CSV table of C-alpha atoms in Angstrom, one decimal:
chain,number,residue,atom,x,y,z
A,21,UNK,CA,-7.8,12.6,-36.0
A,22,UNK,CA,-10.9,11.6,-33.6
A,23,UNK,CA,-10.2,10.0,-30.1
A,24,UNK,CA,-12.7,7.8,-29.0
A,25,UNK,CA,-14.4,8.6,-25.1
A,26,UNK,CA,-11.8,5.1,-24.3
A,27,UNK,CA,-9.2,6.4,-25.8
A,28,UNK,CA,-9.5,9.9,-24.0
A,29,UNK,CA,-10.3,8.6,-20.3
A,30,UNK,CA,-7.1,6.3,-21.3
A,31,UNK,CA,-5.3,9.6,-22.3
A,32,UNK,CA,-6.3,11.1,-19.0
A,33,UNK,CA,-5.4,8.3,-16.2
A,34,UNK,CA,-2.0,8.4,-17.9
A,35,UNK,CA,-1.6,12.2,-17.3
A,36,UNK,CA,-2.7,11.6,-13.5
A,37,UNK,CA,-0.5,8.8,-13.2
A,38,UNK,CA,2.1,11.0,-14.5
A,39,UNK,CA,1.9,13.5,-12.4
A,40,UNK,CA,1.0,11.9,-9.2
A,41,UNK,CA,4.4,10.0,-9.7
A,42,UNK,CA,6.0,13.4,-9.9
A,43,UNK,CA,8.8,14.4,-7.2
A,44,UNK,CA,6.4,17.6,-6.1
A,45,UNK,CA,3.1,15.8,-5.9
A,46,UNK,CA,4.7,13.0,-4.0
A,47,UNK,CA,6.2,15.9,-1.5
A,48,UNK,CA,2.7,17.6,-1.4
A,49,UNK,CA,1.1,14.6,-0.8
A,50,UNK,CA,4.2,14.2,2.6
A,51,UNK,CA,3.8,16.9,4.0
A,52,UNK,CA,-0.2,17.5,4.0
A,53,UNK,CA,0.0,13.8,5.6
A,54,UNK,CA,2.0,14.9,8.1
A,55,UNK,CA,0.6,18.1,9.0
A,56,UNK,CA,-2.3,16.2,9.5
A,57,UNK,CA,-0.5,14.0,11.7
A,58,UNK,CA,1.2,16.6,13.6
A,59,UNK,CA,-2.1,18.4,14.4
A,60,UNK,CA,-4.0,15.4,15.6
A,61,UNK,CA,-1.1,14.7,18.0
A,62,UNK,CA,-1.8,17.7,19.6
A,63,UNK,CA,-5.4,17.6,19.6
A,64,UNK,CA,-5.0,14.1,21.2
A,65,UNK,CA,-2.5,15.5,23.2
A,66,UNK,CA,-1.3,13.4,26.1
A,67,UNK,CA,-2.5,10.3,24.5
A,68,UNK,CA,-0.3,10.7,21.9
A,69,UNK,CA,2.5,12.6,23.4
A,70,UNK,CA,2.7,11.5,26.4
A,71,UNK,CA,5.3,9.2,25.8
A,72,UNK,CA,7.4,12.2,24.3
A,73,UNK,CA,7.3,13.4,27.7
A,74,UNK,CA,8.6,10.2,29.6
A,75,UNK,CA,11.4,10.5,27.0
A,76,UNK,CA,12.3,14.0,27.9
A,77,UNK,CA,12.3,13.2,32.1
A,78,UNK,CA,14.7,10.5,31.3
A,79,UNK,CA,17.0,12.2,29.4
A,80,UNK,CA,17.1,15.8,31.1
A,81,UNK,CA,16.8,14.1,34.6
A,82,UNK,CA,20.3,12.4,33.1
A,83,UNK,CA,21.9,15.7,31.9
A,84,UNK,CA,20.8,17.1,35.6
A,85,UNK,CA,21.0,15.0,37.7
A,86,UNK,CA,23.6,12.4,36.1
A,87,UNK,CA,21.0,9.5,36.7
A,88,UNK,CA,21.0,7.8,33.4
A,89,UNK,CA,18.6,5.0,31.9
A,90,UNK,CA,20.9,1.4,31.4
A,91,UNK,CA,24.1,3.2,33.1
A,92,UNK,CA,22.1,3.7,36.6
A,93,UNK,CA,19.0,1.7,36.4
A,94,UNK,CA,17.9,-0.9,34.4
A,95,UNK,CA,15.3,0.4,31.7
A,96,UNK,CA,12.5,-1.1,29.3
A,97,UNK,CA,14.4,0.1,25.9
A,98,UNK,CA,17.9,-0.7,24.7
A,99,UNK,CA,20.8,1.8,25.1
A,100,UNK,CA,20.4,3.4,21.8
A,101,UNK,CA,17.5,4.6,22.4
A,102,UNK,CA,18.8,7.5,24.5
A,103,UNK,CA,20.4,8.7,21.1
A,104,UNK,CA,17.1,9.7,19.5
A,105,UNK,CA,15.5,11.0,22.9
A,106,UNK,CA,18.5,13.2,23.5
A,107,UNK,CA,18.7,15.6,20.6
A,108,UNK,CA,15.7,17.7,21.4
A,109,UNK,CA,16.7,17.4,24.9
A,110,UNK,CA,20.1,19.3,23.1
A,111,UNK,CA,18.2,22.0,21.2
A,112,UNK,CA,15.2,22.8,23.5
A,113,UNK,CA,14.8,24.1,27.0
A,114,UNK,CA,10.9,23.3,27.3
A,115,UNK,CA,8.3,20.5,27.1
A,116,UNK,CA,6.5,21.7,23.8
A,117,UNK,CA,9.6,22.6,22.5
A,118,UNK,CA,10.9,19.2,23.2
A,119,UNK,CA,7.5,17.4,21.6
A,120,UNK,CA,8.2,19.5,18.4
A,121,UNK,CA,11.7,18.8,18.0
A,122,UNK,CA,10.8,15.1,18.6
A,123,UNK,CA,8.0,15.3,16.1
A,124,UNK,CA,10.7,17.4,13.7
A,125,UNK,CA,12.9,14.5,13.6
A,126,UNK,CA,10.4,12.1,13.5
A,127,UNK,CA,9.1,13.5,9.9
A,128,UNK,CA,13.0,14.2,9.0
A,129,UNK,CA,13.6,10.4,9.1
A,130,UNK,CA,10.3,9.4,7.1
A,131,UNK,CA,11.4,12.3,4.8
A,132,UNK,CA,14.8,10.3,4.3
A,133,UNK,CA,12.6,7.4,4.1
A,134,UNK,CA,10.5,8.6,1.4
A,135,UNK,CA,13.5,9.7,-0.8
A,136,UNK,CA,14.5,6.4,-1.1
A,137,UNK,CA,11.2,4.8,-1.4
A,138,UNK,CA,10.6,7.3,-4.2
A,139,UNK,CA,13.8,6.8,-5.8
A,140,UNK,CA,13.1,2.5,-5.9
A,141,UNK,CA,12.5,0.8,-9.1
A,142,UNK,CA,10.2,0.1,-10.8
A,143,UNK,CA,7.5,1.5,-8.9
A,144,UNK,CA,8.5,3.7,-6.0
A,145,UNK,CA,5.8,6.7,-6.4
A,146,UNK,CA,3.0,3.8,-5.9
A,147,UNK,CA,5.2,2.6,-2.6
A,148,UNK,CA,4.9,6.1,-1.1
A,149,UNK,CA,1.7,6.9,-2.2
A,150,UNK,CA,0.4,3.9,-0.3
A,151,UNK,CA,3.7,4.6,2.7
A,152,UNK,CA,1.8,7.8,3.3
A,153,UNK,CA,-1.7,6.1,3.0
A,154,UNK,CA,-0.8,3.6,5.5
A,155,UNK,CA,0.7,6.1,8.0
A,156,UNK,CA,-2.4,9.0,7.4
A,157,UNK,CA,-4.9,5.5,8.3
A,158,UNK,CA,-2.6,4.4,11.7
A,159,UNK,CA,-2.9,7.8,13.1
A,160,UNK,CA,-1.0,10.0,14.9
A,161,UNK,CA,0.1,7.4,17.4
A,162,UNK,CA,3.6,6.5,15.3
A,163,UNK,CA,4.9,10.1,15.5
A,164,UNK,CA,4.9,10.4,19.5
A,165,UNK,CA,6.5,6.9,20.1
A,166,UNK,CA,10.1,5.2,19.5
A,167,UNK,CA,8.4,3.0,16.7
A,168,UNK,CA,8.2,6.1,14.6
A,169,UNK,CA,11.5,6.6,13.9
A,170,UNK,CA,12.1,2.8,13.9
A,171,UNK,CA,9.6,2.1,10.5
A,172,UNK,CA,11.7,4.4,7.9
A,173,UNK,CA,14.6,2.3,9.3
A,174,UNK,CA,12.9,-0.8,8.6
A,175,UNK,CA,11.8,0.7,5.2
A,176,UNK,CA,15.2,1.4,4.5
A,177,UNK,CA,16.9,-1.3,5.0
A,178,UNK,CA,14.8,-3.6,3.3
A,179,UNK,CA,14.3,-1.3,0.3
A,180,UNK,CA,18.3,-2.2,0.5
A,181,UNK,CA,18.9,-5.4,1.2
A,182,UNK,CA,18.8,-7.2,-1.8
A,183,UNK,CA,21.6,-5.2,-3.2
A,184,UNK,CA,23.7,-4.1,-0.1
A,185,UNK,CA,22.6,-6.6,2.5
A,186,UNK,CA,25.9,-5.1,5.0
A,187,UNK,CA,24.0,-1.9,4.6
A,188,UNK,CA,21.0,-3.1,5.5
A,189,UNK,CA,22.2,-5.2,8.3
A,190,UNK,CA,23.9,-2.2,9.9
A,191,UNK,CA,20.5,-0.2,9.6
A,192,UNK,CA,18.3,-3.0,11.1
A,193,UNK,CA,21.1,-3.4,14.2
A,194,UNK,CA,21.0,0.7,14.8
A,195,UNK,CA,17.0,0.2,15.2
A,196,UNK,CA,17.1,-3.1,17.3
A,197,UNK,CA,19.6,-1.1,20.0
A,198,UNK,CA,16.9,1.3,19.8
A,199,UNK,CA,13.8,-1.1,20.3
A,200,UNK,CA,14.2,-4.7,19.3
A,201,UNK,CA,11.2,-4.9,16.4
A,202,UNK,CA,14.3,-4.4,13.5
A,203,UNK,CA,16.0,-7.3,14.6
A,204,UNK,CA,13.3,-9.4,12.7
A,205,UNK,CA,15.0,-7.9,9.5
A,206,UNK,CA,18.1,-9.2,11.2
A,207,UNK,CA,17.1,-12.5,11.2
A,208,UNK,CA,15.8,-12.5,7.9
A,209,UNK,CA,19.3,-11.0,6.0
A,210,UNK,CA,21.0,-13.9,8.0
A,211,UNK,CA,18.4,-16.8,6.8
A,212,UNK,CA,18.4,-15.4,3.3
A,213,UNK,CA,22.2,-15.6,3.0
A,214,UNK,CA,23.6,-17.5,0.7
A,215,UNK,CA,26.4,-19.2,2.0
A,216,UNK,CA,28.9,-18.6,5.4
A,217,UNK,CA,31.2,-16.2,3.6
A,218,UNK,CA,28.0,-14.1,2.7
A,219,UNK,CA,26.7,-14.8,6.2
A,220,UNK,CA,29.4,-13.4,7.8
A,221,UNK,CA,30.7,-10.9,5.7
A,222,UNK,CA,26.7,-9.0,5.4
A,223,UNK,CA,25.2,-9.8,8.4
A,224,UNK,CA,27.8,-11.3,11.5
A,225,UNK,CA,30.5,-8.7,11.3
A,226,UNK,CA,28.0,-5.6,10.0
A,227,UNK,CA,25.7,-6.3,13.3
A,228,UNK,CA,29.1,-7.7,15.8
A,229,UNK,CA,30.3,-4.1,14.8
A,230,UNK,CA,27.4,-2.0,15.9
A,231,UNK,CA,26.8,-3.9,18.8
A,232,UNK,CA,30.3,-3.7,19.7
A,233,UNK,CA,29.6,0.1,19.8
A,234,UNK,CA,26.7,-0.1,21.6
A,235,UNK,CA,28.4,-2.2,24.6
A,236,UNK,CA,31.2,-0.2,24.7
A,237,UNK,CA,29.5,2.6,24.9
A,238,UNK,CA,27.6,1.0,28.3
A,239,UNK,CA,30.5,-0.1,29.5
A,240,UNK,CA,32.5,3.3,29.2
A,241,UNK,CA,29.4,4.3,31.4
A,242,UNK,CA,29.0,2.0,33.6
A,243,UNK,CA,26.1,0.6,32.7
A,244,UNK,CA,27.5,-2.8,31.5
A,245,UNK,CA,25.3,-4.7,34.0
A,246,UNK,CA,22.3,-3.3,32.6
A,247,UNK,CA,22.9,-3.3,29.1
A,248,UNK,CA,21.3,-6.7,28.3
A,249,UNK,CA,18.6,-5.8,30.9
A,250,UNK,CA,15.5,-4.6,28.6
A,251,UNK,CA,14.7,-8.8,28.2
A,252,UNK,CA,14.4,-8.6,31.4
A,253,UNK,CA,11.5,-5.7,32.1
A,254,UNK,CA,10.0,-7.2,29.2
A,255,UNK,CA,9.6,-10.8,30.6
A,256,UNK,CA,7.9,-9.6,34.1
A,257,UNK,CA,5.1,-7.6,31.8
A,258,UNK,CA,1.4,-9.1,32.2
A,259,UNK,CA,-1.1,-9.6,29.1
A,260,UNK,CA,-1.6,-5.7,27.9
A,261,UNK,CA,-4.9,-5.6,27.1
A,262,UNK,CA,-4.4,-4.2,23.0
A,263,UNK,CA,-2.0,-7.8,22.9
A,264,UNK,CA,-3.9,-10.3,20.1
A,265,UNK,CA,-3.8,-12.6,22.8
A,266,UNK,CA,-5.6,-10.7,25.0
A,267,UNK,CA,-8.7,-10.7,22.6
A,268,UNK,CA,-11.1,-13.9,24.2
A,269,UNK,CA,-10.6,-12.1,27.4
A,270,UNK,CA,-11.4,-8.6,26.1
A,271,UNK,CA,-14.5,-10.0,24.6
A,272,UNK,CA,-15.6,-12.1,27.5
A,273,UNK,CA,-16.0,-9.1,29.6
A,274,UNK,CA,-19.1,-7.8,27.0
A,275,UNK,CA,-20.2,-10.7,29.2
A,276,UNK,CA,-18.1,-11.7,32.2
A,277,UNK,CA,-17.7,-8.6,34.7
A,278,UNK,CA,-15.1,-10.8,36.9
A,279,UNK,CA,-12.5,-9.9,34.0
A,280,UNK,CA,-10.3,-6.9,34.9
A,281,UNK,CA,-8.2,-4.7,33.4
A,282,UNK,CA,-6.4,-2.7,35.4
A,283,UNK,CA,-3.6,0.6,35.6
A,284,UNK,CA,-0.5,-0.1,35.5
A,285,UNK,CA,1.6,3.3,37.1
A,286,UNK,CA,5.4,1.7,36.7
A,287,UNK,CA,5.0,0.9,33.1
A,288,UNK,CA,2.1,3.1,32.2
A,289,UNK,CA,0.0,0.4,30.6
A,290,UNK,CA,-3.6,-1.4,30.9
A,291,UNK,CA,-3.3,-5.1,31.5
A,292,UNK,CA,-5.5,-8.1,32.3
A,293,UNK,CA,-5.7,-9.0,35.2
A,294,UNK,CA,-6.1,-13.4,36.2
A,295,UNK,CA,-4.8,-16.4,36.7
A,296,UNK,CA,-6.0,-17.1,32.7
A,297,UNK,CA,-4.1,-14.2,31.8
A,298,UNK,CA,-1.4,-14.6,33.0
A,299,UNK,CA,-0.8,-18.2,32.3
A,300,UNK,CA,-1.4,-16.6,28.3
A,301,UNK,CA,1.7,-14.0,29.4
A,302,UNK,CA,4.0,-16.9,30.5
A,303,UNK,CA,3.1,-19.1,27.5
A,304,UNK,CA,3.8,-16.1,25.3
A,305,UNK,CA,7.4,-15.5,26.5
A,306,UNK,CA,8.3,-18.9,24.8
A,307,UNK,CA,5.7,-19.0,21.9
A,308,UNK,CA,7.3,-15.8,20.6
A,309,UNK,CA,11.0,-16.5,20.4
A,310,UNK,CA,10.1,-19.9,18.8
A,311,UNK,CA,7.6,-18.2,16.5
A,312,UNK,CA,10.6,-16.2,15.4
A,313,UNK,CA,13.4,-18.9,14.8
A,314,UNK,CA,10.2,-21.3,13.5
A,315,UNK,CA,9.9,-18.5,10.2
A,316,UNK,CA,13.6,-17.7,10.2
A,317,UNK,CA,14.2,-21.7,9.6
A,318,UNK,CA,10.9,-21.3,6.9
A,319,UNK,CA,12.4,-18.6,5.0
A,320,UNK,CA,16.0,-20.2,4.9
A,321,UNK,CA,14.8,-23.3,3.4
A,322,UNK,CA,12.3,-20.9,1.0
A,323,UNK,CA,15.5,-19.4,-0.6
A,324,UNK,CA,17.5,-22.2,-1.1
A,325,UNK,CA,14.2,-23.7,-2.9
A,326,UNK,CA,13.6,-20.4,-5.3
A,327,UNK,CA,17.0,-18.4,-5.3
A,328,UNK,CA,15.5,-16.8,-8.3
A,329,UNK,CA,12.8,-15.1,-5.8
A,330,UNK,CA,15.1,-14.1,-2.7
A,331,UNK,CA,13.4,-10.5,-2.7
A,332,UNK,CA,10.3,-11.3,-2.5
A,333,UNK,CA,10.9,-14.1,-0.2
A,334,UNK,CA,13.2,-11.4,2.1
A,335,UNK,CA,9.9,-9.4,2.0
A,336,UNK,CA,7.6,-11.9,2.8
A,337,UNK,CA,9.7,-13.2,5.7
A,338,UNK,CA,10.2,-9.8,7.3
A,339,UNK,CA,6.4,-9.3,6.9
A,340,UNK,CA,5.8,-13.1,8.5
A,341,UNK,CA,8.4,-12.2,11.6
A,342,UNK,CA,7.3,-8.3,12.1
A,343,UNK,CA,3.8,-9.9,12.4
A,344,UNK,CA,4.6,-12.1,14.4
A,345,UNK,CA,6.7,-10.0,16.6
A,346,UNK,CA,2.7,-8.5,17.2
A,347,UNK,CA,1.0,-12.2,17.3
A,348,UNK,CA,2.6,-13.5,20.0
A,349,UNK,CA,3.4,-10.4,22.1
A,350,UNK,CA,2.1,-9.9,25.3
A,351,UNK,CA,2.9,-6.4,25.1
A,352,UNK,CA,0.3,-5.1,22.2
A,353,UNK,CA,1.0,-1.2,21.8
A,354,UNK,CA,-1.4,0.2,19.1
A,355,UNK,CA,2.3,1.6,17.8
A,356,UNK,CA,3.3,-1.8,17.1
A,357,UNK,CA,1.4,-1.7,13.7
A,358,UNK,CA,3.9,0.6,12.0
A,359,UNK,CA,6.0,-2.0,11.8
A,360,UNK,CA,4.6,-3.6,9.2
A,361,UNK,CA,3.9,-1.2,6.6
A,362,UNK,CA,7.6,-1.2,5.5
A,363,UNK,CA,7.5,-4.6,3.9
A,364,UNK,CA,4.5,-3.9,2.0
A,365,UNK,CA,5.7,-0.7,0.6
A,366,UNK,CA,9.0,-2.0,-0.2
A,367,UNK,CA,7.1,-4.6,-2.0
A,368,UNK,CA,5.2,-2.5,-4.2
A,369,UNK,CA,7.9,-0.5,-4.9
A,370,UNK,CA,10.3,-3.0,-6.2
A,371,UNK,CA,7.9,-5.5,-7.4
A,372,UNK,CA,7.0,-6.2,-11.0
A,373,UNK,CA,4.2,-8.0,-13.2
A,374,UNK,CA,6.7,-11.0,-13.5
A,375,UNK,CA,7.3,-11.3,-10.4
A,376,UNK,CA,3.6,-11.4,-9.4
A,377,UNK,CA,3.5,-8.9,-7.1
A,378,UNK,CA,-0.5,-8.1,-7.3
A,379,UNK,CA,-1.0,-12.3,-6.3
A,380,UNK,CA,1.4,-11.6,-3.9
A,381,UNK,CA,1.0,-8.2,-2.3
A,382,UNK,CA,-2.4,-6.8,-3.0
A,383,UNK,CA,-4.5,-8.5,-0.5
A,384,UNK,CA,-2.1,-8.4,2.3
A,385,UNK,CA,-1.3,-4.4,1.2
A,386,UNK,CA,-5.4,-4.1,1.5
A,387,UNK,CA,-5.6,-5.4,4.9
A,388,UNK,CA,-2.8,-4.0,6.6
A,389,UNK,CA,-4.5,-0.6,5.4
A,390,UNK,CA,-7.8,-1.5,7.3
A,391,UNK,CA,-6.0,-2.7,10.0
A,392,UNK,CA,-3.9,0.8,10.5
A,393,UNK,CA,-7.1,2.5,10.4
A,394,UNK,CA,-8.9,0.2,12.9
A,395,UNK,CA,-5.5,0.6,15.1
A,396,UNK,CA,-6.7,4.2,15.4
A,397,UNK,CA,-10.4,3.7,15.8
A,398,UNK,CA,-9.2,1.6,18.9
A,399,UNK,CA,-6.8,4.2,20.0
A,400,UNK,CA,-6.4,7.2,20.4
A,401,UNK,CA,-10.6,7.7,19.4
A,402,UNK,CA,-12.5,5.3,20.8
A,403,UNK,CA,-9.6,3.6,23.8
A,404,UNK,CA,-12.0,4.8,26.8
A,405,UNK,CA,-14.9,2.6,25.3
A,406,UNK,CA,-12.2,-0.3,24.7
A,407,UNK,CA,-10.9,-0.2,28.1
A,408,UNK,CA,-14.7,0.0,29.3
A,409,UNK,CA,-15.6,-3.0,27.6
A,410,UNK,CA,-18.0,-1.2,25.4
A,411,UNK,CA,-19.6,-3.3,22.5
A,412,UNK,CA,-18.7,-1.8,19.5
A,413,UNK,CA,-14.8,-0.5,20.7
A,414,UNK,CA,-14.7,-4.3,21.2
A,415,UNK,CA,-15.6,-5.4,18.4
A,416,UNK,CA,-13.1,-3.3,16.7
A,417,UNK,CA,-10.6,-4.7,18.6
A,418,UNK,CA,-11.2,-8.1,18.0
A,419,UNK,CA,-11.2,-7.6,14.0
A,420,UNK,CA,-8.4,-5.8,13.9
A,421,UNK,CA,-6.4,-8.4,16.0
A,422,UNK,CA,-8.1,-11.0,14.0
A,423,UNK,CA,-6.9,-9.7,10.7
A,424,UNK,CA,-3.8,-9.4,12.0
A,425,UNK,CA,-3.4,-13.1,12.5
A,426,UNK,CA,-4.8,-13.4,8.9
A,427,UNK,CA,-2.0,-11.6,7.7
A,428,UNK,CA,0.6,-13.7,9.0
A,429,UNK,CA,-0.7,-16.4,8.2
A,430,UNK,CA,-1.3,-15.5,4.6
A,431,UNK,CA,2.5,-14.5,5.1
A,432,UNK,CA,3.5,-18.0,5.8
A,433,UNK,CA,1.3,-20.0,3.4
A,434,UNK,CA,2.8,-17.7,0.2
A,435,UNK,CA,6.1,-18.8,1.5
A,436,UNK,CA,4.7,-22.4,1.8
A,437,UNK,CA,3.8,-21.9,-1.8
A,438,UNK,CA,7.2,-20.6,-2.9
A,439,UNK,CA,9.5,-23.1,-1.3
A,440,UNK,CA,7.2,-26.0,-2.8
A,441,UNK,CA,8.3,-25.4,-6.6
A,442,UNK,CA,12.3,-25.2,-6.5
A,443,UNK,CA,14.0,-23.4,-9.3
A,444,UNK,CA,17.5,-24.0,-10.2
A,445,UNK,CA,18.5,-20.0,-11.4
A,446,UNK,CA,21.1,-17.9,-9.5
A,447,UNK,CA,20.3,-15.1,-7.6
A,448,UNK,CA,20.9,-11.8,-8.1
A,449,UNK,CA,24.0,-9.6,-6.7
């Protein structure tokens, strides 16, 4: 029997499909990503790595010197964050040691990740394919950094949520007592509920119990009186000169040399420097928590309008809050962007035709893809020519931050669309 040429180059995307779905391409595909990764960490070296180093001071100077972040000095991350930053500290004696350890458990918990990302339904090879895609475009800047092992967390638990929303409520409290970006998931799980029984059985008592952990634990130590303290390091910050925010006044310097940025040596950060910008710091320390409960109240009323859609909507409000966890930030760390390639790569795994998930997902999938690889045009390649105020490193920065807003707001305009048409059918347990 003859095959026509349509039939054939049919015949042969389906093989390629096939076997880039396949459990050995999809590990191939891992770990040349992150060899990649690893190797331009250490070609960037301390840009990248750096960090890894203030994580191994804190914790050996502790194990030393019994001086320990939160239970002898207040400290810009949450208690459990010392959890991660202590197990190389454990199984090293030296500094590169200690960066490959880090790095080690860093791809260990994306391997995790990628296991269940894989493993999703009905189209988990196409959520890691574009997982890894999105991390291989941000750079190596995730895999020196907190947020690093904070994204599979987030992937996780919303890859999880529909189905075991305790489980993914007890993930997302873990990676907020590390650094605060998972409580967004939080506060999604608890405006999707249901009803109070749900409310409190999946999301009060799975997040009272971890916290009640994590408080002990400070008290036990001591450190009860800086436990709650990270709010406060955050709110004296000035307008970090990657924030969104921050973008008329990187741009006005291309023509206005009064603008400064300057070194920051106790937080190791560039800010702006001004009575402008720091009127756009103050106003940010309110726009963002109300930012936050503003989409939390959004998505509740979403899923009461279209129970029948709660996952997507879960998804879409996660996306809307880690967004705007970045909008309205003062504090714009190029890291920050790994948060948000969770969402989409839960939503392409676990998305379907009937569920529209190409109207939904494609565009928003598109752009946060351009705006990982812009992240690391901005940093670590071109950041001296940013914090120059060169033209072009400038202009980078602008359209990334730019299309960052465009993605939330697409974010909250499909869950406009959603809640607008109400459908009476129960959702799913």
């Amino acid at each position: 029997m003859s095959t026509t040429p349509r039939t054939g180059r049919r015949d042969v995307l389906r093989s390629t499909v096939r076997v880039l779905s396949s459990w050995p391409a999809l590990w191939v595909g891992f770990a040349v990503v992150h060899a990649w990764i690893i190797l331009q960490a250490w070609v960037f070296g301390g840009q990248i790595l750096g960090d890894v180093g203030l994580y191994e001071w804190w914790v050996r100077t502790g194990m030393g010197q019994g001086w320990w972040p939160v239970f002898g000095y207040d400290w810009v991350y949450p208690l459990g964050a010392l959890g991660p930053m202590l197990v190389p500290a454990l199984l090293t004696g030296s500094t590169d040691a200690y960066s490959w350890v880090w790095m080690g458990l860093v791809t260990i918990a994306n391997g995790v990740a990628v296991a269940v990302l894989g493993r999703a339904r009905p189209h988990g090879s196409a959520g890691v394919w574009f997982w890894l895609a999105f991390l291989a475009a941000l750079g190596p800047i995730w895999i020196g950094r907190l947020d690093g092992l904070l994204a599979p967390i987030i992937l996780v638990a919303l890859l999880v949520a529909v189905r075991r929303p305790a489980l993914a409520m007890t993930l997302a409290t873990v990676g907020a007592w590390i650094k605060i970006a998972p409580g967004a998931v939080a506060l999604v799980l608890a405006a999707t509920a249901s009803n109070l029984k749900e409310l409190l059985r999946n999301v009060v008592l799975p997040g009272a119990a971890v916290t009640a952990v994590v408080v002990g634990v400070a008290i036990a130590g001591g450190g009860q009186d800086n436990v709650l303290d990270v709010f406060g390091e955050q709110g004296d910050r000035q307008l970090q000169v990657e924030a969104v925010a921050a973008t008329p006044f990187t741009v006005a310097r291309l023509w206005d040399p009064t603008i400064q940025v300057e070194y920051d040596d106790v937080i190791y950060t560039y800010e702006v420097l001004g009575a402008g910008p720091d009127a756009v710091a103050q106003a940010l320390d309110v726009a963002l928590p109300v930012a936050a409960l503003l989409l939390a109240a959004l998505v509740w009323f979403t899923a009461r309008r279209r129970p029948d859609r709660v996952g997507d909507i879960l998804l879409l409000g996660a996306t809307a809050e880690l967004l705007a966890l970045i909008v309205f930030n003062k504090v714009g760390s190029p890291q920050f962007v790994a948060w948000i390639g969770p969402p989409l790569a839960a939503a392409i795994a676990l998305g379907s035709r009937s569920q529209g998930t190409r109207r939904t997902w494609f565009l928003p999938a598109l752009g946060t893809l351009i705006v990982a690889r812009l992240t690391m045009e901005v940093y670590p390649i071109r950041y001296g020519e940013f914090l120059g105020g060169w033209p072009l490193a400038t202009t980078v920065g602008a359209v990334r931050n730019a299309l960052l807003v465009a993605l939330l707001v697409g974010a909250v305009v499909r869950l406009v669309q959603l809640a607008r048409t109400r459908r009476t059918v129960s959702r799913p347990r």
